[in-house]
């Protein structure tokens, strides 16, 4: 299904011009309009899925395989030194466009740090409880 009001549906399906670097039946990959680094791209499914909670498992798997393929190609072509693959789900996690997409962010040894976060501490008892909850 395509959402006629979704900007990423319009980008992925050619209704809005993009700097496209790859396209197949399921995805369009475009350069991010506000890149964090040279080559920062977005993998966008042509069908509308709000986020990881809604995306079809097979489409999600295809997206990850495509990310692997593009990471290898982009590393070779751009000469980057590493990669961040980022995917946000829901507003609290930083999602601003509610159409599933993956960021491919080439990283360069001389580039600025763009992804950082603090660390929380949990007691051994809290860690054991979290582990028990998640392994049930």
Short mmCIF file of N, CA and C in Angstrom, two decimals:
data_model
loop_
_atom_site.label_atom_id
_atom_site.label_comp_id
_atom_site.label_asym_id
_atom_site.label_seq_id
_atom_site.Cartn_x
_atom_site.Cartn_y
_atom_site.Cartn_z
N UNK A 1 0.84 -1.18 0.00
CA UNK A 1 0.00 0.00 0.00
C UNK A 1 0.88 1.24 0.00
N UNK A 2 0.50 2.23 -0.73
CA UNK A 2 1.17 3.53 -0.75
C UNK A 2 0.25 4.54 -0.09
N UNK A 3 0.82 5.37 0.79
CA UNK A 3 0.05 6.42 1.46
C UNK A 3 0.19 7.70 0.63
N UNK A 4 -0.90 8.16 0.03
CA UNK A 4 -0.85 9.32 -0.88
C UNK A 4 -0.42 10.61 -0.19
N UNK A 5 -0.46 10.65 1.15
CA UNK A 5 -0.06 11.84 1.89
C UNK A 5 1.36 11.76 2.46
N UNK A 6 2.04 10.63 2.22
CA UNK A 6 3.37 10.41 2.81
C UNK A 6 4.47 10.92 1.88
N UNK A 7 5.31 11.81 2.39
CA UNK A 7 6.39 12.38 1.58
C UNK A 7 7.37 11.31 1.11
N UNK A 8 7.65 10.31 1.97
CA UNK A 8 8.60 9.27 1.56
C UNK A 8 7.99 8.33 0.53
N UNK A 9 6.68 8.10 0.58
CA UNK A 9 6.03 7.33 -0.49
C UNK A 9 6.20 8.07 -1.81
N UNK A 10 6.05 9.39 -1.77
CA UNK A 10 6.19 10.20 -2.99
C UNK A 10 7.63 10.18 -3.49
N UNK A 11 8.60 10.25 -2.59
CA UNK A 11 10.01 10.19 -2.99
C UNK A 11 10.36 8.82 -3.57
N UNK A 12 9.92 7.76 -2.89
CA UNK A 12 10.27 6.40 -3.30
C UNK A 12 9.62 6.00 -4.62
N UNK A 13 8.49 6.60 -4.92
CA UNK A 13 7.75 6.21 -6.13
C UNK A 13 7.85 7.23 -7.26
N UNK A 14 8.79 8.15 -7.14
CA UNK A 14 9.09 9.05 -8.25
C UNK A 14 8.18 10.24 -8.43
N UNK A 15 7.30 10.51 -7.47
CA UNK A 15 6.42 11.67 -7.59
C UNK A 15 7.16 12.97 -7.30
N UNK A 16 8.24 12.86 -6.54
CA UNK A 16 9.08 14.01 -6.22
C UNK A 16 10.50 13.66 -6.68
N UNK A 17 11.16 14.56 -7.42
CA UNK A 17 12.53 14.26 -7.88
C UNK A 17 13.49 14.05 -6.71
N UNK A 18 14.43 13.13 -6.89
CA UNK A 18 15.42 12.82 -5.86
C UNK A 18 16.78 12.63 -6.50
N UNK A 19 17.80 12.60 -5.68
CA UNK A 19 19.14 12.17 -6.09
C UNK A 19 19.22 10.69 -5.80
N UNK A 20 18.71 9.89 -6.71
CA UNK A 20 18.62 8.45 -6.52
C UNK A 20 19.93 7.76 -6.89
N UNK A 21 20.38 6.84 -6.02
CA UNK A 21 21.61 6.09 -6.31
C UNK A 21 21.33 4.61 -6.57
N UNK A 22 20.08 4.16 -6.30
CA UNK A 22 19.72 2.76 -6.53
C UNK A 22 18.20 2.66 -6.54
N UNK A 23 17.69 1.72 -7.35
CA UNK A 23 16.26 1.47 -7.35
C UNK A 23 16.00 0.05 -7.83
N UNK A 24 15.04 -0.62 -7.20
CA UNK A 24 14.55 -1.90 -7.67
C UNK A 24 13.03 -1.92 -7.46
N UNK A 25 12.41 -3.08 -7.57
CA UNK A 25 10.95 -3.16 -7.44
C UNK A 25 10.44 -2.77 -6.05
N UNK A 26 11.27 -2.97 -5.03
CA UNK A 26 10.83 -2.77 -3.65
C UNK A 26 11.34 -1.49 -2.98
N UNK A 27 12.48 -0.97 -3.45
CA UNK A 27 13.13 0.14 -2.75
C UNK A 27 13.65 1.19 -3.70
N UNK A 28 13.78 2.39 -3.16
CA UNK A 28 14.55 3.45 -3.80
C UNK A 28 15.54 3.92 -2.75
N UNK A 29 16.78 4.14 -3.18
CA UNK A 29 17.81 4.65 -2.28
C UNK A 29 18.21 6.02 -2.81
N UNK A 30 18.12 7.00 -1.93
CA UNK A 30 18.39 8.38 -2.31
C UNK A 30 19.42 9.00 -1.38
N UNK A 31 20.11 10.00 -1.90
CA UNK A 31 20.98 10.79 -1.02
C UNK A 31 20.11 11.60 -0.08
N UNK A 32 20.48 11.63 1.20
CA UNK A 32 19.74 12.41 2.19
C UNK A 32 19.85 13.89 1.84
N UNK A 33 18.74 14.61 1.90
CA UNK A 33 18.73 16.04 1.57
C UNK A 33 19.47 16.89 2.61
N UNK A 34 19.64 16.36 3.81
CA UNK A 34 20.37 17.06 4.87
C UNK A 34 21.42 16.08 5.43
N UNK A 35 22.46 15.79 4.65
CA UNK A 35 23.38 14.71 5.01
C UNK A 35 24.25 14.99 6.23
N UNK A 36 24.51 13.93 6.99
CA UNK A 36 25.43 14.01 8.12
C UNK A 36 26.88 13.91 7.62
N UNK A 37 27.09 13.18 6.51
CA UNK A 37 28.40 13.01 5.91
C UNK A 37 28.25 12.87 4.40
N UNK A 38 29.37 12.91 3.68
CA UNK A 38 29.35 12.71 2.23
C UNK A 38 28.86 11.30 1.92
N UNK A 39 27.79 11.20 1.13
CA UNK A 39 27.24 9.91 0.74
C UNK A 39 26.08 9.43 1.61
N UNK A 40 25.72 10.16 2.66
CA UNK A 40 24.62 9.77 3.55
C UNK A 40 23.37 9.53 2.70
N UNK A 41 22.85 8.32 2.78
CA UNK A 41 21.74 7.90 1.94
C UNK A 41 20.61 7.29 2.77
N UNK A 42 19.44 7.19 2.14
CA UNK A 42 18.27 6.59 2.77
C UNK A 42 17.76 5.45 1.92
N UNK A 43 17.55 4.30 2.55
CA UNK A 43 16.87 3.18 1.90
C UNK A 43 15.39 3.33 2.24
N UNK A 44 14.56 3.49 1.22
CA UNK A 44 13.13 3.74 1.43
C UNK A 44 12.31 2.69 0.69
N UNK A 45 11.49 1.91 1.41
CA UNK A 45 10.59 0.98 0.71
C UNK A 45 9.57 1.76 -0.11
N UNK A 46 9.19 1.20 -1.24
CA UNK A 46 8.17 1.84 -2.08
C UNK A 46 6.78 1.69 -1.50
N UNK A 47 6.57 0.64 -0.71
CA UNK A 47 5.30 0.47 -0.01
C UNK A 47 5.39 1.18 1.34
N UNK A 48 4.26 1.62 1.85
CA UNK A 48 4.24 2.36 3.11
C UNK A 48 4.18 1.42 4.31
N UNK A 49 5.19 1.55 5.15
CA UNK A 49 5.23 0.91 6.47
C UNK A 49 5.64 2.01 7.43
N UNK A 50 4.90 2.20 8.48
CA UNK A 50 5.17 3.29 9.41
C UNK A 50 6.56 3.16 10.06
N UNK A 51 6.89 1.94 10.50
CA UNK A 51 8.13 1.73 11.23
C UNK A 51 8.43 0.24 11.32
N UNK A 52 9.43 -0.13 12.11
CA UNK A 52 9.82 -1.53 12.27
C UNK A 52 8.68 -2.38 12.83
N UNK A 53 7.81 -1.76 13.60
CA UNK A 53 6.68 -2.49 14.18
C UNK A 53 5.69 -2.94 13.11
N UNK A 54 5.62 -2.21 11.99
CA UNK A 54 4.63 -2.49 10.95
C UNK A 54 5.20 -3.16 9.70
N UNK A 55 6.51 -3.07 9.49
CA UNK A 55 7.07 -3.56 8.23
C UNK A 55 6.98 -5.08 8.11
N UNK A 56 6.70 -5.54 6.92
CA UNK A 56 6.68 -6.97 6.62
C UNK A 56 8.08 -7.54 6.87
N UNK A 57 8.16 -8.71 7.48
CA UNK A 57 9.46 -9.33 7.80
C UNK A 57 10.32 -9.53 6.57
N UNK A 58 9.73 -9.95 5.47
CA UNK A 58 10.50 -10.19 4.25
C UNK A 58 11.05 -8.89 3.68
N UNK A 59 10.28 -7.82 3.76
CA UNK A 59 10.74 -6.52 3.29
C UNK A 59 11.87 -6.02 4.19
N UNK A 60 11.74 -6.22 5.48
CA UNK A 60 12.80 -5.83 6.42
C UNK A 60 14.10 -6.58 6.12
N UNK A 61 13.98 -7.87 5.84
CA UNK A 61 15.16 -8.68 5.51
C UNK A 61 15.81 -8.18 4.21
N UNK A 62 14.98 -7.87 3.22
CA UNK A 62 15.50 -7.33 1.96
C UNK A 62 16.22 -6.00 2.19
N UNK A 63 15.68 -5.17 3.07
CA UNK A 63 16.30 -3.88 3.37
C UNK A 63 17.69 -4.08 3.97
N UNK A 64 17.83 -5.05 4.85
CA UNK A 64 19.14 -5.30 5.47
C UNK A 64 20.12 -5.86 4.44
N UNK A 65 19.66 -6.75 3.57
CA UNK A 65 20.54 -7.26 2.52
C UNK A 65 20.99 -6.13 1.59
N UNK A 66 20.07 -5.22 1.28
CA UNK A 66 20.41 -4.07 0.44
C UNK A 66 21.41 -3.17 1.16
N UNK A 67 21.23 -2.96 2.45
CA UNK A 67 22.16 -2.15 3.23
C UNK A 67 23.57 -2.75 3.16
N UNK A 68 23.67 -4.05 3.29
CA UNK A 68 24.97 -4.73 3.19
C UNK A 68 25.60 -4.49 1.82
N UNK A 69 24.83 -4.70 0.76
CA UNK A 69 25.32 -4.51 -0.61
C UNK A 69 25.81 -3.08 -0.83
N UNK A 70 25.00 -2.10 -0.42
CA UNK A 70 25.35 -0.70 -0.63
C UNK A 70 26.52 -0.26 0.24
N UNK A 71 26.59 -0.76 1.46
CA UNK A 71 27.71 -0.44 2.35
C UNK A 71 29.03 -0.85 1.70
N UNK A 72 29.06 -2.05 1.15
CA UNK A 72 30.28 -2.54 0.50
C UNK A 72 30.62 -1.66 -0.71
N UNK A 73 29.64 -1.38 -1.55
CA UNK A 73 29.86 -0.58 -2.76
C UNK A 73 30.27 0.85 -2.41
N UNK A 74 29.58 1.45 -1.46
CA UNK A 74 29.86 2.84 -1.10
C UNK A 74 31.23 2.98 -0.44
N UNK A 75 31.63 1.99 0.35
CA UNK A 75 32.96 2.02 0.98
C UNK A 75 34.03 2.04 -0.11
N UNK A 76 33.86 1.20 -1.12
CA UNK A 76 34.80 1.14 -2.23
C UNK A 76 34.81 2.44 -3.02
N UNK A 77 33.64 2.96 -3.37
CA UNK A 77 33.54 4.13 -4.24
C UNK A 77 33.85 5.46 -3.54
N UNK A 78 33.49 5.56 -2.26
CA UNK A 78 33.70 6.82 -1.53
C UNK A 78 35.00 6.84 -0.73
N UNK A 79 35.58 5.67 -0.50
CA UNK A 79 36.80 5.59 0.30
C UNK A 79 36.57 5.90 1.77
N UNK A 80 35.37 5.62 2.25
CA UNK A 80 35.09 5.87 3.66
C UNK A 80 35.75 4.78 4.52
N UNK A 81 35.83 5.05 5.82
CA UNK A 81 36.54 4.16 6.73
C UNK A 81 35.63 3.31 7.59
N UNK A 82 34.33 3.53 7.51
CA UNK A 82 33.36 2.78 8.30
C UNK A 82 31.96 3.23 7.94
N UNK A 83 30.98 2.69 8.65
CA UNK A 83 29.59 2.99 8.34
C UNK A 83 28.75 2.95 9.59
N UNK A 84 27.76 3.84 9.66
CA UNK A 84 26.66 3.71 10.60
C UNK A 84 25.43 3.36 9.79
N UNK A 85 24.69 2.38 10.25
CA UNK A 85 23.38 2.06 9.68
C UNK A 85 22.40 2.34 10.79
N UNK A 86 21.52 3.29 10.55
CA UNK A 86 20.64 3.80 11.60
C UNK A 86 19.19 3.68 11.16
N UNK A 87 18.34 3.25 12.09
CA UNK A 87 16.92 3.11 11.80
C UNK A 87 16.16 3.44 13.07
N UNK A 88 15.37 4.52 13.07
CA UNK A 88 14.64 4.98 14.25
C UNK A 88 13.17 4.57 14.17
N UNK A 89 12.60 4.25 15.32
CA UNK A 89 11.20 3.82 15.40
C UNK A 89 10.47 4.58 16.49
N UNK A 90 9.49 5.33 16.08
CA UNK A 90 8.63 6.16 16.93
C UNK A 90 9.35 7.44 17.35
N UNK A 91 8.57 8.42 17.66
CA UNK A 91 9.08 9.76 17.95
C UNK A 91 10.09 9.76 19.10
N UNK A 92 9.83 9.00 20.15
CA UNK A 92 10.71 8.99 21.31
C UNK A 92 12.11 8.48 20.94
N UNK A 93 12.21 7.72 19.86
CA UNK A 93 13.50 7.20 19.40
C UNK A 93 14.12 8.04 18.29
N UNK A 94 13.52 9.19 18.00
CA UNK A 94 14.08 10.09 17.02
C UNK A 94 13.49 10.01 15.63
N UNK A 95 12.45 9.19 15.44
CA UNK A 95 11.82 9.12 14.12
C UNK A 95 11.06 10.41 13.86
N UNK A 96 11.32 11.03 12.70
CA UNK A 96 10.64 12.27 12.35
C UNK A 96 9.77 12.12 11.11
N UNK A 97 10.08 11.15 10.26
CA UNK A 97 9.24 10.83 9.11
C UNK A 97 8.70 9.43 9.36
N UNK A 98 7.39 9.30 9.38
CA UNK A 98 6.78 8.04 9.81
C UNK A 98 6.50 7.13 8.62
N UNK A 99 7.59 6.81 7.94
CA UNK A 99 7.66 5.84 6.86
C UNK A 99 8.99 5.13 7.10
N UNK A 100 8.98 3.81 7.30
CA UNK A 100 10.20 3.07 7.57
C UNK A 100 11.29 3.49 6.59
N UNK A 101 12.48 3.73 7.09
CA UNK A 101 13.64 4.00 6.25
C UNK A 101 14.90 3.74 7.06
N UNK A 102 15.96 3.44 6.35
CA UNK A 102 17.26 3.19 6.97
C UNK A 102 18.25 4.23 6.47
N UNK A 103 19.01 4.78 7.40
CA UNK A 103 20.08 5.71 7.05
C UNK A 103 21.37 4.92 6.85
N UNK A 104 22.04 5.16 5.74
CA UNK A 104 23.38 4.63 5.50
C UNK A 104 24.32 5.83 5.60
N UNK A 105 25.14 5.85 6.64
CA UNK A 105 25.97 7.02 6.90
C UNK A 105 27.44 6.62 6.82
N UNK A 106 28.10 6.97 5.70
CA UNK A 106 29.53 6.69 5.60
C UNK A 106 30.29 7.49 6.66
N UNK A 107 31.29 6.86 7.23
CA UNK A 107 32.11 7.53 8.26
C UNK A 107 33.54 7.63 7.77
N UNK A 108 34.17 8.73 8.08
CA UNK A 108 35.52 9.04 7.63
C UNK A 108 36.40 9.28 8.84
N UNK A 109 37.63 8.76 8.80
CA UNK A 109 38.54 8.85 9.94
C UNK A 109 38.74 10.29 10.41
N UNK A 110 38.73 11.24 9.50
CA UNK A 110 38.95 12.64 9.87
C UNK A 110 37.65 13.40 10.10
N UNK A 111 36.52 12.70 10.10
CA UNK A 111 35.21 13.34 10.28
C UNK A 111 34.83 13.52 11.73
N UNK A 112 33.84 14.34 11.95
CA UNK A 112 33.33 14.60 13.30
C UNK A 112 32.51 13.42 13.80
N UNK A 113 32.46 13.25 15.10
CA UNK A 113 31.60 12.24 15.71
C UNK A 113 30.16 12.70 15.58
N UNK A 114 29.29 11.82 15.09
CA UNK A 114 27.90 12.22 14.91
C UNK A 114 26.93 11.39 15.74
N UNK A 115 27.37 10.26 16.26
CA UNK A 115 26.49 9.43 17.07
C UNK A 115 27.12 9.19 18.42
N UNK A 116 26.52 9.75 19.45
CA UNK A 116 27.00 9.53 20.81
C UNK A 116 25.81 9.40 21.73
N UNK A 117 25.99 8.72 22.83
CA UNK A 117 24.97 8.65 23.86
C UNK A 117 25.61 8.35 25.19
N UNK A 118 24.91 8.69 26.24
CA UNK A 118 25.38 8.40 27.59
C UNK A 118 25.10 6.94 27.94
N UNK A 119 25.58 6.53 29.07
CA UNK A 119 25.39 5.15 29.52
C UNK A 119 24.67 5.14 30.86
N UNK A 120 23.71 4.27 30.96
CA UNK A 120 23.01 4.08 32.22
C UNK A 120 23.67 2.93 32.97
N UNK A 121 23.54 2.96 34.27
CA UNK A 121 24.09 1.89 35.08
C UNK A 121 22.95 1.17 35.79
N UNK A 122 23.06 -0.16 35.83
CA UNK A 122 22.07 -1.00 36.51
C UNK A 122 22.81 -1.94 37.44
N UNK A 123 22.22 -2.20 38.59
CA UNK A 123 22.83 -3.14 39.53
C UNK A 123 22.78 -4.55 38.93
N UNK A 124 23.54 -5.45 39.52
CA UNK A 124 23.52 -6.85 39.06
C UNK A 124 22.11 -7.42 39.18
N UNK A 125 21.40 -7.04 40.24
CA UNK A 125 20.02 -7.52 40.44
C UNK A 125 19.10 -6.99 39.34
N UNK A 126 19.24 -5.70 39.01
CA UNK A 126 18.42 -5.11 37.94
C UNK A 126 18.74 -5.76 36.59
N UNK A 127 20.01 -6.01 36.32
CA UNK A 127 20.40 -6.66 35.06
C UNK A 127 19.82 -8.07 34.99
N UNK A 128 19.84 -8.79 36.09
CA UNK A 128 19.28 -10.15 36.12
C UNK A 128 17.77 -10.11 35.86
N UNK A 129 17.09 -9.13 36.45
CA UNK A 129 15.65 -9.00 36.24
C UNK A 129 15.33 -8.66 34.78
N UNK A 130 16.10 -7.75 34.19
CA UNK A 130 15.91 -7.40 32.78
C UNK A 130 16.14 -8.63 31.91
N UNK A 131 17.19 -9.35 32.20
CA UNK A 131 17.52 -10.57 31.44
C UNK A 131 16.39 -11.58 31.54
N UNK A 132 15.88 -11.80 32.73
CA UNK A 132 14.78 -12.74 32.94
C UNK A 132 13.54 -12.30 32.16
N UNK A 133 13.23 -11.02 32.22
CA UNK A 133 12.05 -10.50 31.51
C UNK A 133 12.16 -10.71 30.01
N UNK A 134 13.35 -10.44 29.46
CA UNK A 134 13.53 -10.53 28.02
C UNK A 134 13.69 -11.96 27.51
N UNK A 135 14.05 -12.88 28.38
CA UNK A 135 14.25 -14.25 27.91
C UNK A 135 13.05 -15.14 28.18
N UNK A 136 11.96 -14.56 28.66
CA UNK A 136 10.75 -15.35 28.92
C UNK A 136 10.05 -15.72 27.64
#
